[in-house]
Short mmCIF file of C-alpha atoms and ligand atoms in Angstrom, two decimals:
data_model
loop_
_atom_site.label_atom_id
_atom_site.label_comp_id
_atom_site.label_asym_id
_atom_site.label_seq_id
_atom_site.Cartn_x
_atom_site.Cartn_y
_atom_site.Cartn_z
CA MET C 1 -22.53 0.74 13.20
CA ASN C 2 -19.98 1.88 15.75
CA TYR C 3 -17.37 -0.82 15.72
CA PHE C 4 -14.71 -1.63 13.17
CA ARG C 5 -15.51 -5.34 12.95
CA THR C 6 -19.16 -4.63 12.23
CA ARG C 7 -18.31 -1.98 9.65
CA ALA C 8 -15.78 -4.28 7.93
CA VAL C 9 -18.66 -6.70 7.30
CA HIS C 10 -21.52 -4.33 6.51
CA ALA C 11 -20.27 -0.88 5.42
CA GLY C 12 -20.58 0.21 1.81
CA HIS C 13 -23.39 -2.06 0.63
CA GLY C 14 -26.66 -3.75 1.56
CA VAL C 15 -28.75 -6.42 -0.10
CA ASP C 16 -29.28 -5.79 -3.80
CA PRO C 17 -32.56 -3.80 -4.01
CA GLN C 18 -33.62 -5.40 -7.29
CA THR C 19 -33.00 -9.08 -6.57
CA GLY C 20 -32.33 -9.35 -2.83
CA ALA C 21 -28.87 -10.82 -3.60
CA HIS C 22 -27.05 -11.02 -0.29
CA ALA C 23 -23.52 -10.75 -1.69
CA VAL C 24 -22.76 -7.74 -3.87
CA PRO C 25 -23.25 -8.99 -7.46
CA VAL C 26 -20.40 -8.82 -9.97
CA TYR C 27 -21.69 -6.20 -12.39
CA GLN C 28 -19.74 -7.56 -15.32
CA THR C 29 -20.66 -4.85 -17.78
CA SER C 30 -18.67 -2.23 -19.62
CA THR C 31 -21.47 0.25 -20.18
CA PHE C 32 -24.85 1.25 -18.69
CA ALA C 33 -27.97 2.14 -20.68
CA TYR C 34 -29.08 5.66 -19.82
CA GLY C 35 -32.54 5.27 -21.34
CA SER C 36 -33.04 8.56 -23.10
CA ALA C 37 -30.89 11.11 -24.93
CA GLU C 38 -31.95 13.70 -22.34
CA ARG C 39 -30.78 11.56 -19.42
CA GLY C 40 -27.51 10.80 -21.27
CA ALA C 41 -26.87 14.52 -21.58
CA ARG C 42 -27.67 15.06 -17.89
CA LEU C 43 -25.32 12.25 -16.82
CA PHE C 44 -22.48 13.58 -18.96
CA GLY C 45 -23.20 17.15 -17.90
CA GLY C 46 -22.94 16.19 -14.22
CA GLU C 47 -26.54 17.28 -13.52
CA GLU C 48 -27.48 13.73 -12.56
CA GLN C 49 -25.37 11.08 -10.82
CA GLY C 50 -25.47 7.53 -12.18
CA PHE C 51 -23.50 4.78 -13.83
CA ILE C 52 -22.27 5.56 -17.33
CA TYR C 53 -19.23 3.43 -18.17
CA SER C 54 -17.16 1.06 -16.00
CA ARG C 55 -13.90 2.98 -16.53
CA ILE C 56 -15.48 5.76 -14.46
CA THR C 57 -17.78 3.89 -12.03
CA ASN C 58 -19.19 0.41 -11.60
CA PRO C 59 -21.58 -0.79 -8.84
CA THR C 60 -19.34 -3.65 -7.57
CA VAL C 61 -16.31 -1.35 -7.55
CA ARG C 62 -18.37 1.36 -5.84
CA ALA C 63 -19.25 -0.98 -2.96
CA PHE C 64 -15.54 -1.70 -2.42
CA GLU C 65 -14.70 2.03 -2.55
CA ARG C 66 -17.42 2.84 -0.02
CA LYS C 67 -16.32 0.11 2.37
CA VAL C 68 -12.65 1.16 2.41
CA ALA C 69 -13.65 4.84 2.79
CA ASP C 70 -15.79 3.93 5.80
CA LEU C 71 -12.99 1.94 7.45
CA GLU C 72 -10.48 4.77 6.94
CA GLY C 73 -12.99 7.36 8.26
CA ALA C 74 -13.07 9.13 4.87
CA GLU C 75 -15.88 10.79 2.93
CA ASP C 76 -15.19 8.81 -0.22
CA GLY C 77 -12.97 6.24 -1.92
CA LEU C 78 -11.75 5.56 -5.44
CA ALA C 79 -10.49 2.20 -6.67
CA PHE C 80 -7.83 1.38 -9.28
CA THR C 81 -6.46 -1.63 -11.07
CA SER C 82 -3.33 -1.62 -8.85
CA GLY C 83 -1.64 0.35 -6.12
CA MET C 84 0.66 1.89 -8.73
CA ALA C 85 -2.35 3.03 -10.78
CA ALA C 86 -3.67 4.76 -7.64
CA VAL C 87 -0.34 6.55 -7.00
CA SER C 88 0.02 7.63 -10.62
CA ALA C 89 -3.60 8.87 -10.87
CA LEU C 90 -3.00 10.97 -7.77
CA ALA C 91 0.18 12.45 -9.25
CA PHE C 92 -1.39 13.13 -12.67
CA THR C 93 -4.31 14.90 -11.00
CA PHE C 94 -2.49 17.13 -8.54
CA LEU C 95 1.07 17.72 -9.87
CA ALA C 96 2.41 19.97 -12.64
CA PRO C 97 5.90 20.80 -13.97
CA GLY C 98 8.00 22.63 -11.38
CA ASP C 99 6.15 21.07 -8.44
CA GLU C 100 8.05 19.15 -5.79
CA VAL C 101 7.13 15.88 -4.13
CA VAL C 102 8.87 15.32 -0.80
CA TYR C 103 8.97 11.78 0.50
CA LEU C 104 10.16 10.23 3.73
CA GLY C 105 11.98 7.09 2.73
CA PRO C 106 12.29 4.35 2.22
CA LEU C 107 9.28 3.70 0.00
CA TYR C 108 8.21 0.65 -1.97
CA GLY C 109 10.80 0.53 -4.81
CA GLY C 110 8.13 0.90 -7.51
CA THR C 111 6.72 4.09 -5.95
CA GLU C 112 10.17 5.59 -5.51
CA GLY C 113 11.00 4.65 -9.11
CA PHE C 114 7.77 6.25 -10.36
CA PHE C 115 8.53 9.49 -8.52
CA GLU C 116 12.22 9.68 -9.37
CA HIS C 117 12.34 8.30 -12.90
CA LEU C 118 8.95 8.86 -14.49
CA LEU C 119 7.64 12.06 -12.88
CA SER C 120 11.03 13.70 -13.38
CA ARG C 121 10.44 13.44 -17.15
CA PHE C 122 7.38 15.65 -16.70
CA GLY C 123 9.41 18.28 -14.82
CA ILE C 124 8.27 17.21 -11.37
CA ILE C 125 11.04 17.18 -8.80
CA THR C 126 11.29 14.46 -6.17
CA VAL C 127 13.08 15.14 -2.91
CA ASP C 128 14.13 12.48 -0.39
CA ALA C 129 13.62 14.32 2.90
CA GLU C 130 16.39 12.44 4.64
CA GLN C 131 18.93 13.39 1.99
CA ALA C 132 17.79 17.01 2.10
CA GLY C 133 18.56 17.19 5.84
CA GLY C 134 15.15 16.27 7.27
CA LEU C 135 11.52 17.13 6.58
CA GLU C 136 11.80 20.69 7.88
CA ALA C 137 14.58 21.49 5.38
CA ALA C 138 13.09 19.49 2.51
CA VAL C 139 9.64 21.10 2.39
CA THR C 140 9.62 24.40 0.49
CA GLU C 141 7.08 26.75 -1.09
CA ARG C 142 7.26 24.57 -4.24
CA THR C 143 6.28 21.40 -2.37
CA ARG C 144 2.84 20.24 -3.56
CA MET C 145 2.81 16.76 -2.03
CA VAL C 146 4.41 15.10 1.01
CA TYR C 147 4.37 11.33 0.72
CA VAL C 148 5.00 8.74 3.41
CA GLU C 149 4.42 5.02 3.95
CA THR C 150 3.34 3.76 7.32
CA PRO C 151 5.19 1.58 8.26
CA THR C 152 7.77 1.85 5.48
CA ASN C 153 8.61 -0.92 3.03
CA PRO C 154 10.86 -2.78 3.91
CA THR C 155 12.55 -1.32 7.01
CA LEU C 156 9.32 -0.71 8.98
CA ARG C 157 10.11 2.83 10.02
CA VAL C 158 7.11 4.61 11.54
CA HIS C 159 7.12 8.37 10.92
CA ASP C 160 5.19 10.78 13.14
CA LEU C 161 2.08 11.32 11.00
CA ALA C 162 0.74 14.38 12.84
CA GLU C 163 4.10 16.10 12.42
CA VAL C 164 4.33 15.21 8.70
CA ALA C 165 0.78 16.51 8.06
CA ARG C 166 1.52 19.72 9.98
CA ARG C 167 4.67 20.33 7.94
CA ALA C 168 2.88 19.65 4.61
CA HIS C 169 -0.01 21.94 5.45
CA ALA C 170 2.31 24.76 6.51
CA VAL C 171 3.14 25.21 2.79
CA GLY C 172 -0.29 24.19 1.46
CA ALA C 173 0.93 20.77 0.25
CA LEU C 174 -1.15 17.61 0.12
CA ALA C 175 -0.26 15.08 2.84
CA VAL C 176 -0.49 11.57 1.39
CA ALA C 177 0.00 8.33 3.34
CA ASP C 178 0.44 4.89 1.82
CA ASN C 179 -1.26 2.85 4.55
CA THR C 180 -0.71 -0.53 2.86
CA PHE C 181 1.46 -2.02 5.63
CA ALA C 182 -0.76 -0.96 8.54
CA SER C 183 -4.25 -1.26 6.99
CA PRO C 184 -7.05 0.89 8.45
CA TYR C 185 -7.46 -1.64 11.27
CA LEU C 186 -4.11 -0.58 12.75
CA THR C 187 -3.68 3.08 11.66
CA ARG C 188 -5.98 5.68 10.12
CA PRO C 189 -3.79 8.51 8.80
CA LEU C 190 -6.76 10.88 8.22
CA GLU C 191 -7.16 10.99 12.01
CA PHE C 192 -3.64 12.48 12.17
CA GLY C 193 -4.50 15.21 9.66
CA PHE C 194 -3.60 13.51 6.35
CA ASP C 195 -5.54 14.50 3.23
CA VAL C 196 -5.36 11.33 1.16
CA VAL C 197 -4.68 7.70 2.06
CA MET C 198 -3.51 5.24 -0.56
CA HIS C 199 -3.49 1.42 -0.46
CA SER C 200 -2.15 -1.36 -2.53
CA ALA C 201 -5.37 -3.35 -1.97
CA THR C 202 -3.47 -6.33 -3.34
CA LYS C 203 -2.05 -6.74 0.18
CA TYR C 204 -3.94 -6.76 3.52
CA LEU C 205 -7.25 -5.35 2.21
CA GLY C 206 -7.68 -8.26 -0.21
CA GLY C 207 -5.66 -10.55 2.02
CA HIS C 208 -5.77 -13.72 -0.06
CA GLY C 209 -3.20 -13.07 -2.76
CA ASP C 210 -5.72 -13.51 -5.55
CA ALA C 211 -6.33 -10.00 -6.89
CA ILE C 212 -4.37 -6.83 -7.71
CA GLY C 213 -5.97 -3.50 -6.83
CA GLY C 214 -5.44 -0.04 -5.40
CA VAL C 215 -7.58 2.51 -3.63
CA LEU C 216 -7.46 6.16 -2.58
CA VAL C 217 -9.62 7.67 0.15
CA GLY C 218 -10.12 11.31 1.18
CA SER C 219 -12.61 14.14 0.81
CA SER C 220 -15.39 13.79 -1.77
CA GLU C 221 -14.21 16.95 -3.50
CA ARG C 222 -10.64 15.79 -3.94
CA LEU C 223 -11.61 12.30 -5.04
CA ALA C 224 -14.14 13.66 -7.55
CA GLN C 225 -11.22 15.53 -9.08
CA VAL C 226 -9.14 12.33 -9.28
CA ARG C 227 -12.11 10.42 -10.74
CA GLY C 228 -12.56 13.11 -13.40
CA GLU C 229 -8.85 13.39 -14.31
CA GLY C 230 -6.44 10.72 -13.02
CA LEU C 231 -8.95 7.86 -13.37
CA ARG C 232 -11.07 9.00 -16.31
CA HIS C 233 -8.19 10.15 -18.52
CA VAL C 234 -5.46 7.70 -17.51
CA GLY C 235 -7.86 4.78 -17.24
CA GLY C 236 -6.49 2.51 -14.51
CA CYS C 237 -9.93 1.31 -13.39
CA LEU C 238 -10.49 -1.73 -11.17
CA GLY C 239 -12.45 -4.55 -12.82
CA PRO C 240 -15.70 -5.79 -11.21
CA GLN C 241 -14.41 -9.35 -10.67
CA ASP C 242 -11.36 -8.12 -8.75
CA ALA C 243 -13.56 -5.65 -6.84
CA PHE C 244 -15.71 -8.61 -5.74
CA LEU C 245 -12.66 -10.53 -4.46
CA LEU C 246 -11.25 -7.49 -2.66
CA LEU C 247 -14.65 -6.67 -1.15
CA ARG C 248 -14.95 -10.21 0.18
CA GLY C 249 -11.42 -10.00 1.56
CA VAL C 250 -11.97 -6.75 3.46
CA LYS C 251 -14.84 -8.26 5.45
CA THR C 252 -12.35 -10.36 7.46
CA LEU C 253 -9.61 -7.71 7.68
CA PRO C 254 -9.86 -7.24 11.49
CA LEU C 255 -9.72 -10.99 12.16
CA ARG C 256 -6.80 -11.52 9.81
CA MET C 257 -4.88 -8.51 11.15
CA GLU C 258 -5.13 -9.84 14.72
CA ALA C 259 -3.68 -13.16 13.55
CA HIS C 260 -0.95 -11.44 11.47
CA CYS C 261 0.01 -9.35 14.51
CA ASP C 262 0.05 -12.40 16.83
CA GLY C 263 2.34 -14.20 14.39
CA ALA C 264 4.66 -11.27 13.68
CA GLU C 265 5.06 -10.45 17.38
CA ALA C 266 5.99 -14.05 18.15
CA VAL C 267 8.35 -14.28 15.16
CA ALA C 268 10.06 -10.95 15.94
CA ARG C 269 10.63 -11.92 19.59
CA PHE C 270 12.01 -15.29 18.53
CA LEU C 271 14.38 -13.77 15.95
CA GLU C 272 15.74 -11.10 18.30
CA GLY C 273 18.95 -12.41 19.78
CA GLN C 274 19.27 -15.44 17.48
CA PRO C 275 22.87 -16.06 16.40
CA GLY C 276 23.41 -14.86 12.82
CA VAL C 277 20.65 -12.24 13.08
CA ALA C 278 22.31 -8.84 13.35
CA ARG C 279 19.08 -6.89 13.66
CA VAL C 280 15.31 -7.36 13.76
CA TYR C 281 13.07 -4.61 12.39
CA TYR C 282 9.61 -4.73 13.98
CA PRO C 283 7.90 -1.61 15.36
CA GLY C 284 6.45 -3.64 18.24
CA LEU C 285 9.89 -4.37 19.69
CA GLU C 286 11.15 -1.98 22.34
CA SER C 287 14.51 -2.02 20.49
CA HIS C 288 12.92 -0.42 17.39
CA PRO C 289 13.81 3.30 17.20
CA ASP C 290 10.24 4.25 16.24
CA HIS C 291 8.54 2.06 18.87
CA PRO C 292 7.16 5.04 20.87
CA VAL C 293 5.66 6.65 17.72
CA ALA C 294 4.26 3.29 16.61
CA ALA C 295 2.69 2.74 20.03
CA ARG C 296 0.88 6.10 19.68
CA GLN C 297 -0.24 5.63 16.06
CA MET C 298 -0.96 1.93 15.73
CA ARG C 299 -3.51 -0.35 17.41
CA ARG C 300 -0.97 -3.19 17.13
CA PHE C 301 2.29 -3.41 15.19
CA GLY C 302 1.43 -5.27 12.00
CA GLY C 303 2.39 -8.45 10.23
CA MET C 304 5.69 -7.46 8.60
CA VAL C 305 9.11 -8.29 10.08
CA SER C 306 12.50 -7.65 8.46
CA ILE C 307 15.82 -9.07 9.58
CA ASP C 308 19.40 -8.20 8.79
CA LEU C 309 21.50 -11.33 8.53
CA GLU C 310 25.21 -11.41 9.23
CA GLY C 311 26.93 -12.51 6.04
CA GLY C 312 25.10 -10.30 3.53
CA PHE C 313 23.60 -11.60 0.30
CA VAL C 314 25.11 -15.10 0.60
CA ALA C 315 23.55 -15.60 4.03
CA ALA C 316 20.22 -14.12 2.90
CA GLN C 317 20.07 -16.45 -0.12
CA ALA C 318 20.94 -19.51 1.96
CA PHE C 319 18.36 -18.59 4.61
CA LEU C 320 15.62 -18.04 2.03
CA ASN C 321 16.45 -21.26 0.19
CA HIS C 322 16.04 -23.27 3.40
CA LEU C 323 12.57 -21.95 4.25
CA GLU C 324 9.81 -24.47 3.66
CA LEU C 325 6.61 -22.93 5.03
CA PHE C 326 7.37 -19.34 4.00
CA THR C 327 6.99 -19.02 0.22
CA GLN C 328 9.73 -17.07 -1.55
CA ALA C 329 7.75 -14.40 -3.36
CA VAL C 330 7.22 -10.66 -3.49
CA SER C 331 3.98 -9.10 -2.28
CA LEU C 332 2.69 -9.25 1.29
CA GLY C 333 -0.39 -9.31 3.47
CA ASP C 334 -1.59 -12.70 2.23
CA VAL C 335 -2.92 -15.34 4.62
CA GLU C 336 0.14 -17.42 3.59
CA SER C 337 3.58 -16.38 4.89
CA LEU C 338 5.94 -14.94 2.27
CA ALA C 339 9.65 -14.05 2.32
CA THR C 340 11.80 -12.00 -0.01
CA HIS C 341 15.18 -10.30 -0.37
CA PRO C 342 14.30 -6.62 -1.03
CA ALA C 343 17.72 -5.57 -2.40
CA SER C 344 17.43 -8.03 -5.32
CA THR C 345 13.63 -7.94 -5.81
CA THR C 346 11.21 -5.21 -4.64
CA HIS C 347 13.94 -2.55 -4.39
CA ALA C 348 16.34 -3.84 -7.06
CA LEU C 349 15.80 -0.88 -9.39
CA LEU C 350 17.16 1.62 -6.87
CA PRO C 351 20.90 2.42 -6.98
CA ARG C 352 22.81 0.40 -4.40
CA GLU C 353 24.05 3.47 -2.47
CA GLN C 354 20.46 4.72 -2.15
CA ARG C 355 19.39 1.34 -0.80
CA GLU C 356 22.28 1.21 1.66
CA ARG C 357 21.50 4.74 2.87
CA GLN C 358 17.91 3.69 3.52
CA GLY C 359 18.98 0.58 5.44
CA ILE C 360 18.09 -1.89 2.65
CA SER C 361 21.27 -3.92 3.05
CA GLU C 362 22.35 -7.01 1.12
CA GLY C 363 21.60 -9.13 4.20
CA LEU C 364 18.05 -7.83 4.67
CA VAL C 365 15.22 -10.37 4.42
CA ARG C 366 11.58 -9.28 4.57
CA LEU C 367 8.99 -11.59 6.09
CA SER C 368 5.27 -11.19 5.54
CA VAL C 369 3.93 -13.22 8.43
CA GLY C 370 0.73 -15.03 7.45
CA ILE C 371 -2.06 -16.30 9.66
CA GLU C 372 -0.60 -19.80 10.19
CA ASP C 373 0.15 -21.01 13.72
CA PRO C 374 3.21 -19.01 14.87
CA ARG C 375 4.78 -22.19 16.28
CA ASP C 376 5.06 -23.68 12.80
CA LEU C 377 6.45 -20.43 11.42
CA ILE C 378 9.08 -20.23 14.18
CA ALA C 379 10.09 -23.85 13.54
CA ASP C 380 10.59 -23.02 9.85
CA LEU C 381 12.69 -19.94 10.65
CA ALA C 382 14.73 -21.86 13.24
CA ARG C 383 15.48 -24.56 10.66
CA ALA C 384 16.65 -22.01 8.09
CA LEU C 385 18.83 -20.23 10.67
CA GLU C 386 20.32 -23.56 11.70
CA ALA C 387 21.23 -24.25 8.06
CA LEU C 388 23.17 -20.95 8.03
CA ARG C 389 25.39 -22.33 10.73
CA SER C 390 26.43 -25.33 8.63
CA PRO C 391 30.23 -25.46 8.10
CA ALA C 392 29.82 -25.00 4.32
CA LEU C 393 28.47 -21.50 4.85
CA ARG C 394 30.82 -20.38 7.57
C1 3LM R 1 6.13 -5.70 -2.56
N1 3LM R 1 4.61 -3.93 -3.10
O1 3LM R 1 6.38 -6.90 -2.57
P1 3LM R 1 0.56 -2.77 -6.51
N2 3LM R 1 2.71 0.56 -1.94
C2 3LM R 1 3.33 -0.36 -1.19
C3 3LM R 1 3.65 -1.61 -1.75
O2 3LM R 1 4.27 -2.51 -0.98
C4 3LM R 1 3.31 -1.87 -3.10
C5 3LM R 1 2.65 -0.88 -3.84
C6 3LM R 1 2.37 0.32 -3.23
C7 3LM R 1 5.12 -5.12 -3.50
C8 3LM R 1 4.76 -5.66 -4.69
S1 3LM R 1 7.05 -5.99 -6.08
C9 3LM R 1 7.23 -6.51 -7.74
C10 3LM R 1 5.48 -6.59 -5.53
C11 3LM R 1 3.70 -0.05 0.22
C12 3LM R 1 3.63 -3.18 -3.76
C13 3LM R 1 2.23 -1.11 -5.28
O3 3LM R 1 0.57 -1.91 -7.72
O4 3LM R 1 -0.83 -3.17 -6.10
O5 3LM R 1 1.52 -3.90 -6.59
O6 3LM R 1 1.04 -1.82 -5.28
O7 3LM R 1 6.65 -4.91 -1.74
#
């Protein structure tokens, strides 16, 4: 299987050997009979591989892990009950008091909050590279992990992955990429030297807005460590029913991503230059500062578009309230188009000055462009922009 579209359909599983079931069955079981006391001891002693207990492994979950690992070009994968469970399992496995995590912002507000507010209580120091004067200055001998999103949530910055990995490895730190926004169809960070890739599978991997999940991919050795510590002891395991939904979603990832990209490109080009729109953030636009990096690292430029509206929060609220086809909701990567105001939702827990520094202004609106016909989406956006021009709002 050479090609991505074929692998998206077939990788990670075959027909069920026992029954011939064509779809991967939902193995809705908490525990697995090991048959004899001797085999139980071998399984627990690591002398034999097999299913023991669904917190640690489950066949439906395993098929999803294998498929995502294949698509990212990784040796192995490990699934979790959410993206946040994946991030925290990674941190609990590889970080200790005194260690530093360096991140290139902005990040999803929840991830930044986890690093800055929760890990700090365990003596782990989080450093925003930009505030420290750039990646070169931020990374020190104490840095154990360098963390980046590609593209970033919500300003769609695209950092140079090869350069980030090089800098992390120079001090022996783990290079971790949250590839949620790109999906493996558009970018595969391991190809640029990254060690671990993380996904909120809730988004493009699942694609249908009906399941929460997370996944890590990387070397078998590293992921075995996370399975044995961050997953086994913290317990954020993915359930088999959600694994089934996510597995079904991933099969159409390439088709959906093409449609998301078509829509986002059309929407971004329409929005650029519209009165009332101060700035459009889309890595596919030549005006985007990271466009050259994005063109090197991404197959296409993704389904997310952010816009800065003149008139701040008032304008953003009015615009959002006039959208009819876009649903006002957090999350992203669903087949349906979604819109949100990051400063008051996904990034609300961050201090305002931190948001402003990272470009998350009061007028910023984030659009997750679905797979609908772009002409309908543009008509919806045009209507909402028109409403902004009504005398009551001027
Ligand atoms: C959101 N983001 O609307 P879960 N990494 C990235 C993400 O965007 C997210 C996660 C990790 C949003 C969720 S906000 C209340 C809703 C780049 C989630 C965390 O744990 O699966 O939600 O992933 O931006």
